[in-house]
Amino acid sequence: MNPPKYPASSVTPKQDTFFRHGRSISNEGSTVVAAPRDGLQAPFRDGREARSMSNAPPVFGPRGSSLAQGPPPGSFSSDLKTMTLPRNVTPRTEQAPFFADYGPNDNERTSEQRQSELRDQISKETKIKIGSENLLEALTSKSARQAKDQRTRVEAELGSSNRKILELTSRLEEEIGRSKRPRTPPRNRLSAIFHASPTNSSHGDDGSVQAERPGTEESESPTFALSEILQALEVEGLQPDYYVERANRLVDLLKKYPSLKYDLVWPIFGLRVQTMLLSQSREVVAAGYRVTRHAITDRRSLQTIRRLNTDELVMLSLVKESKANIEREQALKFVRAFLDVKGGIHEISNIILRTIVAVAEHHEDRLRNISILTLLELLIRSPAKVVDAGGMASLTQALLDGSYPGSESMASTILFLFNKPTNRLHLKSCHELDAAFTVFTDPIVVHSSEEKLKASASVIIALLQSWPGLHSVSNDGFAAIKGLLLSLAYPSLLARDLILDIVNAILQIKAPSWSSAFLAGRRLTTYGRVANLNKEATPSTTAAISEDDGESRINLNEHYLALLLAVLIQSGLPQVLSKLIQEEAAESGLRRKATLLHGEMLNLANRLLPQKYSSSLQVLSQLVGPDDFKSTNTSLQQISMTYQIDSVSRTLYRSQAASKNPYDTLSWSKQQKTSLAFHSTKQRVDYDMDDIKFRAAIVETQILNHANFLKWDWNLIEELIEGPLRNPKRLNEAIVGTKFLKRLLGFYRPFKYRFSATLNTKLNQRYVRAGVALMKALLQSNEGIAFLWDSKFLRQLGECLSQIDRTSGFFADEPLFSNWRTSSTLTGGYFALLGALSSDPRGLQMFERWHMINISYHILDLRDRDDLIELLLGNMDFTLDSHLRVMLSKALTAGHKHIRIFATGLLRKYAIQPARAETGLQGRSSVCEWAIRLLVTQLYDPEVEVSEVAVQILEESCQWKSHLEYVVRCRPQLDHLNNIGAPLLLRFLSTSLGYQYLDRLDYITQEMDDWFLGRNNSYVTLVEATLSREFSASLNGMSQSHMHEPSLLPKHSALPPHFYRELSRTKEGCILLQDSGHFDKFVATIRDARTEQEDQEAMTKLKGSLWAVGNIGSMELGASFLDDSNVVQWIVEIAEHSEVATLRGTAFFVLGLISRSLHGMEIITEHGWLTATDYYGRSIGCCLPSSLGVFFSIGNQPQPVEDGASRSRGGGEAPHLTVDKNPIHARILESVASTGNTVLTKKAAGELNSLKTHHVEAFSSVELYRKVRDMLGRYRFHLPVRRFILDLFNRSVIREVVLDEEESENESIQTERAMGVRPRHPLS
């Protein structure tokens, strides 16, 4: 009879406690050991345990103490956390030197650890800063007298945070720079660490031994040192610290002389290792594993090590209790070292793998996370090995309970199996990842486990951001996604909120600036604020952009979002959102969040989806149907929610219009222009404000009533500056008739220490904005210019600037523009005011009057004030041809590396302007040409980082044909930049002028050969890495903002440039492509390999051919090549019927590329695919299949297999009994088999204890031990059960098995042959 199986996590508390002998029950999770290090230190002497010579927790050496070039094989952090010593462990006085040597001080921690700590501190201080700023903003609603003390404390805390952030940022930059420099560690560092042990210190108190050893070690031969250490290890009966110290010296020697491990005499070396691994001291055993791990060279060495019967020892070490964590950690490190050797995974025996699976299933085990990580790595390299050992069950359970901290990486690893059909055979149902969705559909979990819900949410987002994941959850009619959306019906606020967050993250919806106010319950009636988000975007500028010949970048991310949105719509997202919006019992904030998501969904559908998918959504039939409009009893709430959705849609529409950029795929519509025209009309009304309203507004600002600027109404002040004060009549009235402007400008005078002494906070930035607007308003009229010319503001500002000019003769104990003041106060805002003046010729005249130009030149020479140089250059306007351009040129060439990179980035906004001269400011073309000339000069900078920034800006500027032709006329030489300059050279191919220039350089033919022979395949990796980075950045951007690391260049999810795409832009390029025959060869590759499923190299070549054809077909001239072949039909076949998920995704993106050309869009439509277009009927590069069900149907699903190996994947039934003619042995084997049954576990354990008591000699049998070990290696047993079973056998059995393996194995084989027993497989 075969007893039932032993399921996962089914042992009752009493049963689980039963298998923890004695102290192991109470100490299972209580003993906390120091963080695992790469080095081992000698243990403390203590006689509290008879089995070991020392049981106090040892101290490890740091990871950074090694002289090796990289980390040792198999290194890891055991629990992904930093562990500390337990509070109940008090270090003895004589052990102080060990803590000094091994403690985590700055010298021994790695650079990555220090950088991580600094970033954590910066993040903490940034949160404190944000909280202080928000509190200050909240205190503005209170009276100044009541909140004075509180404001003072908050400002002090804010100033402290600012200083700490600056200090930590500086330290982080220094650490990053230090890590990039090669370092030579101290010569005797390891000697000092490893010889500072009690064993060595006992030789002499004066440290003479420690001083002599380094010199001796340097002078002696490594072979002699090795033999000396091995001879020292022959001595028996000494204290454990003696062997640990020699083992550390041996590891030190192997690290210092890596070639020494190849000369090891394994009969001698292996005997020493076996002796250490059989020691009763945990520290000595751990040292033995460490020595063996560092002696690994190749697979042959692994086979030699395994012949030492290390499998038995590793199994015994891994099943030990938590107090032996030192030994267990080193044993697991030893196993992980197999993964670093080519073919080493095949040397990991099944019994070791089963033991690791048991550790991964045990929730309380400290090594559980690393065991799971090991299984994930094994799953990628050998899926069958992990599946046969029952590892998939433990991984799926870990994914379900959300306890593993890297759940996203775990899901990605499991998705690796789903990508190819042969790997999918290792999955039971291909629904293993649906466990993340079932968490939300389980009403018990939904109301109880917040951590599990959040972990599952992150897994779901990661799944839907990959092709295998999207296909895995889209089977059975999108059942998993539908279940997730229907879970919004559960009355759980947390679950509902998380589901809405999941949808927002999947669709990469970033909350608009006004979303917090809307979710708080405010009405969206102030549309003007949305329109003013980006005042630089005017209708004239927009028209220039849309009419210019600059081409929008290809955004693959939007194409994927269109597919995700179509899947969500077909899964019922509009219906569930409508029900949630109408639900009266739902929380108001949740309903508003659903309303906002509904508006975003409508906006995305209108922009990205074909008409078939989006037309039915816009009528909001889910909220108010046709019958409701005919009835007089229409629900008031339905009408209210419809109005809210309409308000959100309008607000989103206007916010997009305000932030429109030239890289969007859609042009501006008439409605958008009308929207901006409406707001311009409103500003015109404010411009013509009558006398009574204007005077009343001035009085309401409180400037004339109070000298305290905190009591002034700054919002009203900004409105007056932006509106009426732009009118010369009103400006003259404010100057002559009142003291409004005099007091307002006096606030900014430096020597009044009002603006200049105000702390630099987010709230106080309104003073800077008002000052900039004031400068621009005064420059609009002669009255304002005269007022500013005669004021003391610029004179005092010039005097303050001269304080930092060492040649001016002005000195101050603490200059106004000192480093501390510019960082902690609004003093740096003066440069923003000067920047506003620099945009006008009359403002530049004021600069010259107070010698600010000369002072600015001298500021550029300051080598210790990078902050001041960045403030000066970053705020100036270089549109006018003036001394400011000369200053920028000086910074570009004479500044040090950091300033040159910063100054190069400033040229971007001038280089990407559309080259049109309708505006009256000298014509934009001259400004662009000036910027391009400087960028071309930067290509020859000695620092590659500067040239790289220049290449990126030029490549972005070359989207406009006029800019590209001007760059070509500059004739840049990019040979010295190698791959960095390649994208820019590819841009040159898009015009005939650039083609002729590159043809004369013989660049085109060489580049074409390189792409055809190899670069085309490398492009596949580049595109996939770009998409992966884009998905990761979009998800991280939902919860993080890098405020302290501003980027000089924008991040675009654009398709990397392709040679054949740029070549097919011109007629000359198409002729060359036709003559080369490359397109026909790409088509032939697609035709022949379209059904490929296994050969990775062939699939890479197929993907490269697909990208080449797609890029050629995306151009109007290149689309003509598609007519000569049936390639589009084959691409559609791959997208709809390929068994490889990533191949389907590549074909999907390629079809989107082809649809960008008019002819390509017609061909795709003929094959049943739908294309999204803009308002003018032009394709935006998003095409979808007419039937999503066909697109997501993947065949070759796993079928039930009846062989024994497959049945053992999930543990199968309980193990079969192994036949034994000895009745006592047979009873023991029967009881061991019963421990795999949950029902019989307790009874079987009692029987085994009884047999142990009455038949002690039976547990000294090597034959019985081998049969039990065979059962443990073939079937599933939980970790406590394995420990219990192995602890039953005497230790002498282990020694006999390890040292006399060959003889015992022969005896076992002869016995089995005599009995006629054959190995049997477990039943599933």
PDB file of C-alpha atoms in Angstrom, residues 904-1062:
ATOM      1  CA  THR A 904      26.322  71.588 -23.624  1.00  0.00           C
ATOM      2  CA  GLY A 905      22.938  70.535 -22.282  1.00  0.00           C
ATOM      3  CA  LEU A 906      21.810  74.177 -22.257  1.00  0.00           C
ATOM      4  CA  LEU A 907      22.083  74.301 -26.039  1.00  0.00           C
ATOM      5  CA  ARG A 908      19.280  71.798 -26.461  1.00  0.00           C
ATOM      6  CA  LYS A 909      16.358  74.236 -26.232  1.00  0.00           C
ATOM      7  CA  TYR A 910      17.946  76.400 -28.916  1.00  0.00           C
ATOM      8  CA  ALA A 911      18.967  73.559 -31.220  1.00  0.00           C
ATOM      9  CA  ILE A 912      15.546  71.884 -31.383  1.00  0.00           C
ATOM     10  CA  GLN A 913      13.564  75.016 -32.200  1.00  0.00           C
ATOM     11  CA  PRO A 914      11.765  74.817 -35.557  1.00  0.00           C
ATOM     12  CA  ALA A 915      13.736  76.803 -38.084  1.00  0.00           C
ATOM     13  CA  ARG A 916      11.153  79.404 -39.074  1.00  0.00           C
ATOM     14  CA  ALA A 917      11.611  83.144 -39.268  1.00  0.00           C
ATOM     15  CA  GLU A 918       8.059  84.452 -38.939  1.00  0.00           C
ATOM     16  CA  THR A 919       8.736  85.699 -35.455  1.00  0.00           C
ATOM     17  CA  GLY A 920      10.442  89.026 -35.193  1.00  0.00           C
ATOM     18  CA  LEU A 921      13.346  87.993 -32.973  1.00  0.00           C
ATOM     19  CA  GLN A 922      16.097  87.782 -35.581  1.00  0.00           C
ATOM     20  CA  GLY A 923      14.544  84.595 -36.951  1.00  0.00           C
ATOM     21  CA  ARG A 924      14.776  81.274 -35.218  1.00  0.00           C
ATOM     22  CA  SER A 925      17.044  79.865 -37.900  1.00  0.00           C
ATOM     23  CA  SER A 926      19.986  82.006 -36.820  1.00  0.00           C
ATOM     24  CA  VAL A 927      19.619  80.919 -33.194  1.00  0.00           C
ATOM     25  CA  CYS A 928      19.422  77.258 -34.198  1.00  0.00           C
ATOM     26  CA  GLU A 929      22.444  77.561 -36.460  1.00  0.00           C
ATOM     27  CA  TRP A 930      24.436  79.204 -33.667  1.00  0.00           C
ATOM     28  CA  ALA A 931      23.543  76.391 -31.285  1.00  0.00           C
ATOM     29  CA  ILE A 932      24.326  73.715 -33.881  1.00  0.00           C
ATOM     30  CA  ARG A 933      27.742  75.239 -34.585  1.00  0.00           C
ATOM     31  CA  LEU A 934      28.614  75.092 -30.903  1.00  0.00           C
ATOM     32  CA  LEU A 935      27.353  71.516 -30.634  1.00  0.00           C
ATOM     33  CA  VAL A 936      29.481  70.455 -33.592  1.00  0.00           C
ATOM     34  CA  THR A 937      32.460  71.989 -31.809  1.00  0.00           C
ATOM     35  CA  GLN A 938      31.635  69.966 -28.715  1.00  0.00           C
ATOM     36  CA  LEU A 939      31.964  66.768 -30.734  1.00  0.00           C
ATOM     37  CA  TYR A 940      35.721  67.186 -30.527  1.00  0.00           C
ATOM     38  CA  ASP A 941      35.822  67.640 -26.748  1.00  0.00           C
ATOM     39  CA  PRO A 942      38.515  65.486 -25.111  1.00  0.00           C
ATOM     40  CA  GLU A 943      35.937  64.023 -22.718  1.00  0.00           C
ATOM     41  CA  VAL A 944      33.690  61.398 -24.294  1.00  0.00           C
ATOM     42  CA  GLU A 945      30.789  62.283 -21.976  1.00  0.00           C
ATOM     43  CA  VAL A 946      30.646  65.815 -23.401  1.00  0.00           C
ATOM     44  CA  SER A 947      30.678  64.524 -26.969  1.00  0.00           C
ATOM     45  CA  GLU A 948      27.947  62.032 -26.140  1.00  0.00           C
ATOM     46  CA  VAL A 949      25.628  64.782 -24.885  1.00  0.00           C
ATOM     47  CA  ALA A 950      26.334  66.814 -28.020  1.00  0.00           C
ATOM     48  CA  VAL A 951      25.552  63.822 -30.262  1.00  0.00           C
ATOM     49  CA  GLN A 952      22.237  63.223 -28.501  1.00  0.00           C
ATOM     50  CA  ILE A 953      21.156  66.846 -28.915  1.00  0.00           C
ATOM     51  CA  LEU A 954      22.223  66.993 -32.553  1.00  0.00           C
ATOM     52  CA  GLU A 955      20.458  63.721 -33.277  1.00  0.00           C
ATOM     53  CA  GLU A 956      17.298  65.148 -31.734  1.00  0.00           C
ATOM     54  CA  SER A 957      17.662  68.387 -33.684  1.00  0.00           C
ATOM     55  CA  CYS A 958      18.075  66.520 -36.960  1.00  0.00           C
ATOM     56  CA  GLN A 959      14.397  65.581 -36.932  1.00  0.00           C
ATOM     57  CA  TRP A 960      13.879  68.774 -38.887  1.00  0.00           C
ATOM     58  CA  LYS A 961      15.198  68.637 -42.413  1.00  0.00           C
ATOM     59  CA  SER A 962      16.544  72.197 -42.358  1.00  0.00           C
ATOM     60  CA  HIS A 963      18.512  71.497 -39.176  1.00  0.00           C
ATOM     61  CA  LEU A 964      19.840  68.244 -40.584  1.00  0.00           C
ATOM     62  CA  GLU A 965      21.074  69.895 -43.745  1.00  0.00           C
ATOM     63  CA  TYR A 966      22.821  72.588 -41.744  1.00  0.00           C
ATOM     64  CA  VAL A 967      24.565  69.966 -39.607  1.00  0.00           C
ATOM     65  CA  VAL A 968      25.729  68.235 -42.778  1.00  0.00           C
ATOM     66  CA  ARG A 969      27.048  71.533 -44.122  1.00  0.00           C
ATOM     67  CA  CYS A 970      29.128  71.827 -40.954  1.00  0.00           C
ATOM     68  CA  ARG A 971      30.866  68.593 -42.100  1.00  0.00           C
ATOM     69  CA  PRO A 972      31.429  67.041 -38.644  1.00  0.00           C
ATOM     70  CA  GLN A 973      34.021  64.301 -38.274  1.00  0.00           C
ATOM     71  CA  LEU A 974      32.763  61.490 -36.039  1.00  0.00           C
ATOM     72  CA  ASP A 975      35.323  58.745 -36.622  1.00  0.00           C
ATOM     73  CA  HIS A 976      36.871  59.221 -33.181  1.00  0.00           C
ATOM     74  CA  LEU A 977      33.506  58.621 -31.436  1.00  0.00           C
ATOM     75  CA  ASN A 978      32.955  55.137 -32.898  1.00  0.00           C
ATOM     76  CA  ASN A 979      29.503  53.850 -31.876  1.00  0.00           C
ATOM     77  CA  ILE A 980      28.586  57.059 -30.052  1.00  0.00           C
ATOM     78  CA  GLY A 981      28.377  59.011 -33.286  1.00  0.00           C
ATOM     79  CA  ALA A 982      26.635  56.260 -35.262  1.00  0.00           C
ATOM     80  CA  PRO A 983      23.041  57.515 -34.626  1.00  0.00           C
ATOM     81  CA  LEU A 984      23.956  60.958 -35.934  1.00  0.00           C
ATOM     82  CA  LEU A 985      25.565  59.562 -39.067  1.00  0.00           C
ATOM     83  CA  LEU A 986      22.463  57.475 -39.707  1.00  0.00           C
ATOM     84  CA  ARG A 987      20.409  60.660 -39.589  1.00  0.00           C
ATOM     85  CA  PHE A 988      22.500  62.081 -42.413  1.00  0.00           C
ATOM     86  CA  LEU A 989      21.142  59.394 -44.730  1.00  0.00           C
ATOM     87  CA  SER A 990      17.633  60.854 -44.590  1.00  0.00           C
ATOM     88  CA  THR A 991      18.471  63.678 -47.021  1.00  0.00           C
ATOM     89  CA  SER A 992      20.117  63.681 -50.408  1.00  0.00           C
ATOM     90  CA  LEU A 993      22.723  66.159 -49.204  1.00  0.00           C
ATOM     91  CA  GLY A 994      23.682  63.894 -46.299  1.00  0.00           C
ATOM     92  CA  TYR A 995      23.687  60.849 -48.560  1.00  0.00           C
ATOM     93  CA  GLN A 996      26.131  62.495 -50.939  1.00  0.00           C
ATOM     94  CA  TYR A 997      28.338  63.607 -48.048  1.00  0.00           C
ATOM     95  CA  LEU A 998      28.506  60.098 -46.559  1.00  0.00           C
ATOM     96  CA  ASP A 999      28.932  58.517 -49.985  1.00  0.00           C
ATOM     97  CA  ARG A1000      32.053  60.576 -50.583  1.00  0.00           C
ATOM     98  CA  LEU A1001      33.404  59.278 -47.274  1.00  0.00           C
ATOM     99  CA  ASP A1002      32.694  55.676 -48.364  1.00  0.00           C
ATOM    100  CA  TYR A1003      30.582  55.300 -45.243  1.00  0.00           C
ATOM    101  CA  ILE A1004      27.388  53.895 -46.766  1.00  0.00           C
ATOM    102  CA  THR A1005      28.728  50.721 -48.359  1.00  0.00           C
ATOM    103  CA  GLN A1006      30.793  49.799 -45.308  1.00  0.00           C
ATOM    104  CA  GLU A1007      27.879  50.447 -42.967  1.00  0.00           C
ATOM    105  CA  MET A1008      25.518  48.445 -45.158  1.00  0.00           C
ATOM    106  CA  ASP A1009      27.839  45.449 -45.072  1.00  0.00           C
ATOM    107  CA  ASP A1010      28.199  45.737 -41.278  1.00  0.00           C
ATOM    108  CA  TRP A1011      24.433  45.851 -40.768  1.00  0.00           C
ATOM    109  CA  PHE A1012      23.722  42.975 -43.090  1.00  0.00           C
ATOM    110  CA  LEU A1013      26.420  40.742 -41.617  1.00  0.00           C
ATOM    111  CA  GLY A1014      25.834  41.347 -37.903  1.00  0.00           C
ATOM    112  CA  ARG A1015      24.544  44.695 -36.766  1.00  0.00           C
ATOM    113  CA  ASN A1016      21.031  43.822 -37.888  1.00  0.00           C
ATOM    114  CA  ASN A1017      20.940  40.985 -35.339  1.00  0.00           C
ATOM    115  CA  SER A1018      22.475  43.192 -32.644  1.00  0.00           C
ATOM    116  CA  TYR A1019      19.669  45.667 -33.278  1.00  0.00           C
ATOM    117  CA  VAL A1020      17.220  43.100 -31.896  1.00  0.00           C
ATOM    118  CA  THR A1021      18.918  43.147 -28.502  1.00  0.00           C
ATOM    119  CA  LEU A1022      19.029  46.955 -28.544  1.00  0.00           C
ATOM    120  CA  VAL A1023      15.312  47.301 -29.247  1.00  0.00           C
ATOM    121  CA  GLU A1024      14.304  44.752 -26.630  1.00  0.00           C
ATOM    122  CA  ALA A1025      16.537  46.426 -24.041  1.00  0.00           C
ATOM    123  CA  THR A1026      15.021  49.815 -24.921  1.00  0.00           C
ATOM    124  CA  LEU A1027      11.497  48.505 -24.449  1.00  0.00           C
ATOM    125  CA  SER A1028      12.398  46.794 -21.193  1.00  0.00           C
ATOM    126  CA  ARG A1029      13.983  49.962 -19.856  1.00  0.00           C
ATOM    127  CA  GLU A1030      10.968  51.996 -20.924  1.00  0.00           C
ATOM    128  CA  PHE A1031       8.534  49.676 -19.164  1.00  0.00           C
ATOM    129  CA  SER A1032      10.661  49.678 -16.005  1.00  0.00           C
ATOM    130  CA  ALA A1033      10.993  53.471 -16.051  1.00  0.00           C
ATOM    131  CA  SER A1034       7.268  53.952 -16.562  1.00  0.00           C
ATOM    132  CA  LEU A1035       6.460  51.684 -13.609  1.00  0.00           C
ATOM    133  CA  ASN A1036       9.085  53.212 -11.327  1.00  0.00           C
ATOM    134  CA  GLY A1037       7.940  56.664 -12.298  1.00  0.00           C
ATOM    135  CA  MET A1038       4.525  55.960 -10.766  1.00  0.00           C
ATOM    136  CA  SER A1039       5.963  55.961  -7.267  1.00  0.00           C
ATOM    137  CA  GLN A1040       9.305  57.734  -7.472  1.00  0.00           C
ATOM    138  CA  SER A1041      10.550  61.123  -8.509  1.00  0.00           C
ATOM    139  CA  HIS A1042      14.240  61.910  -8.757  1.00  0.00           C
ATOM    140  CA  MET A1043      14.116  65.500  -7.596  1.00  0.00           C
ATOM    141  CA  HIS A1044      17.777  65.682  -6.723  1.00  0.00           C
ATOM    142  CA  GLU A1045      18.969  64.298 -10.078  1.00  0.00           C
ATOM    143  CA  PRO A1046      17.601  66.534 -12.852  1.00  0.00           C
ATOM    144  CA  SER A1047      18.311  65.298 -16.340  1.00  0.00           C
ATOM    145  CA  LEU A1048      19.703  67.550 -19.008  1.00  0.00           C
ATOM    146  CA  LEU A1049      18.154  65.520 -21.809  1.00  0.00           C
ATOM    147  CA  PRO A1050      14.568  64.302 -22.162  1.00  0.00           C
ATOM    148  CA  LYS A1051      13.795  60.626 -22.108  1.00  0.00           C
ATOM    149  CA  HIS A1052      11.950  59.375 -25.192  1.00  0.00           C
ATOM    150  CA  SER A1053      10.621  55.868 -25.654  1.00  0.00           C
ATOM    151  CA  ALA A1054      11.657  56.082 -29.298  1.00  0.00           C
ATOM    152  CA  LEU A1055      12.677  53.320 -31.643  1.00  0.00           C
ATOM    153  CA  PRO A1056      16.468  53.330 -32.038  1.00  0.00           C
ATOM    154  CA  PRO A1057      17.627  54.479 -35.484  1.00  0.00           C
ATOM    155  CA  HIS A1058      17.926  51.753 -38.106  1.00  0.00           C
ATOM    156  CA  PHE A1059      20.263  51.931 -41.080  1.00  0.00           C
ATOM    157  CA  TYR A1060      17.766  50.608 -43.626  1.00  0.00           C
ATOM    158  CA  ARG A1061      15.062  52.973 -42.427  1.00  0.00           C
ATOM    159  CA  GLU A1062      17.275  56.008 -42.939  1.00  0.00           C
TER     160      GLU A1062
END
